[in-house]
Structures are given as structure tokens and as C-alpha cells.
C-alpha positions as CSV (number, residue, x, y, z in Angstrom):
1,X,159.6,122.5,90.5
2,X,157.3,123.8,88.3
3,X,154.7,125.5,90.8
4,X,155.1,128.8,90.8
5,X,152.4,129.6,92.3
6,X,153.4,127.5,95.5
7,X,156.5,129.1,95.0
8,X,155.3,132.7,95.4
9,X,154.1,132.3,99.0
10,X,157.4,130.2,100.0
11,X,160.2,133.8,98.4
12,X,157.5,135.7,100.2
13,X,157.6,133.9,103.5
14,X,161.7,133.9,102.8
15,X,161.7,137.7,101.9
16,X,159.6,138.6,105.4
17,X,162.0,136.1,107.4
18,X,165.2,138.0,106.3
19,X,166.3,140.1,109.0
20,X,166.8,144.2,108.1
21,X,170.7,143.7,108.3
22,X,170.9,140.8,105.8
23,X,170.5,143.3,103.1
24,X,172.6,140.6,100.3
25,X,170.3,137.9,101.0
26,X,167.1,140.0,101.2
27,X,168.3,141.9,98.1
28,X,168.8,137.8,96.2
29,X,165.4,136.9,98.2
30,X,163.5,139.7,96.2
31,X,165.3,139.1,93.0
32,X,163.7,135.1,93.3
33,X,159.9,136.1,94.4
34,X,160.3,138.9,91.5
35,X,160.9,136.2,89.0
36,X,157.7,134.1,90.4
37,X,155.6,136.5,90.0
38,X,156.6,137.6,86.8
39,X,156.1,134.0,85.7
40,X,152.2,133.9,87.6
41,X,151.6,137.2,86.6
42,X,151.1,138.9,89.4
43,X,151.8,142.9,87.9
44,X,151.2,145.0,91.0
45,X,153.1,142.4,93.0
46,X,155.9,142.9,91.1
47,X,156.2,146.4,90.5
48,X,155.9,146.4,94.2
49,X,158.9,144.0,94.7
50,X,160.9,145.9,92.4
51,X,160.6,149.0,93.9
52,X,162.2,147.2,96.7
53,X,164.6,145.8,94.7
54,X,165.3,149.5,93.6
55,X,165.9,150.5,97.1
56,X,168.7,148.4,97.7
57,X,170.6,148.5,94.3
58,X,172.8,151.0,95.6
59,X,173.2,149.5,98.9
60,X,175.0,146.0,98.2
61,X,176.8,144.1,95.2
62,X,175.8,141.0,94.3
63,X,176.4,139.5,91.0
64,X,174.4,136.4,91.4
65,X,171.4,138.7,91.6
66,X,171.9,141.1,88.9
67,X,172.6,137.8,86.6
68,X,168.9,136.7,88.3
69,X,167.5,140.5,87.2
70,X,168.9,141.0,84.0
71,X,166.8,137.7,83.2
72,X,164.2,138.7,84.3
73,X,163.7,142.3,83.3
74,X,163.5,141.7,79.7
75,X,160.1,139.1,80.0
76,X,158.6,142.6,81.7
77,X,159.4,144.1,78.4
78,X,156.3,142.5,76.4
79,X,153.0,144.1,75.5
80,X,151.2,141.8,78.1
81,X,152.3,143.3,81.2
82,X,151.0,146.5,82.3
83,X,152.5,149.6,81.0
84,X,153.4,150.8,85.1
85,X,154.8,147.4,85.6
86,X,157.2,147.8,82.2
87,X,158.0,151.4,83.3
88,X,159.2,150.2,86.8
89,X,160.8,147.4,85.1
90,X,162.7,150.1,83.3
91,X,163.7,151.9,86.1
92,X,165.0,149.7,87.8
93,X,167.6,148.5,84.9
94,X,168.5,151.8,84.2
95,X,169.4,151.9,88.3
96,X,171.0,148.7,87.5
97,X,173.0,149.5,84.6
98,X,174.2,153.3,86.2
99,X,175.4,150.7,89.6
100,X,177.7,148.1,87.7
101,X,179.3,150.0,85.4
């Protein structure tokens, strides 16, 4: 709705409220959280979210989430993004390419 800062908190709560056994929902919610973190430039938080997503890549298949992530990850290749965040995003991109081949 054009209010990404508000969305960060809502998606954080959504991730926290997702039960541990709801892996697909958690994966998807983390993808949306990452999107708003990138939009507001919350790089450290985005790195944490990328790592959490990476832990789930091999455990769940979700075309919706993969499509979402393939739209977000290119945004993390820009020079204004901290190097560690770019590297973490590259690792996730690699994991996704290995899992979805």
C-alpha cells in the first residue's frame, strides 16, 4: 500500500506468528519480509532474513516464493547495498539455482 516501513513490522509479526511446522508459510512470509526490508534499506535485517530463507530452501518447494525472491534478489546487486548483504544474497541465489534446476 505504499507504506513499506509499516509493512516491515507487520511481516515481522507474521513470521513470528507462523508455527514451526508451517514451513511453506514461513518461507513465503520471509520472502515478503525480505522485500520490504530491501525497499526500506534495512540491510542488516535483510541479511538475517536471507540466511533464514536459505535454511529453508532445501526443505520446501514453493514456486510463488521462488518467483518473489527472483524479483527481489537483483535489487541486492546494486553498489549502494553493503558488500556483506550482496554476498549473502548471492549465496541465496546460488542455493535457489541448485535447488530449482
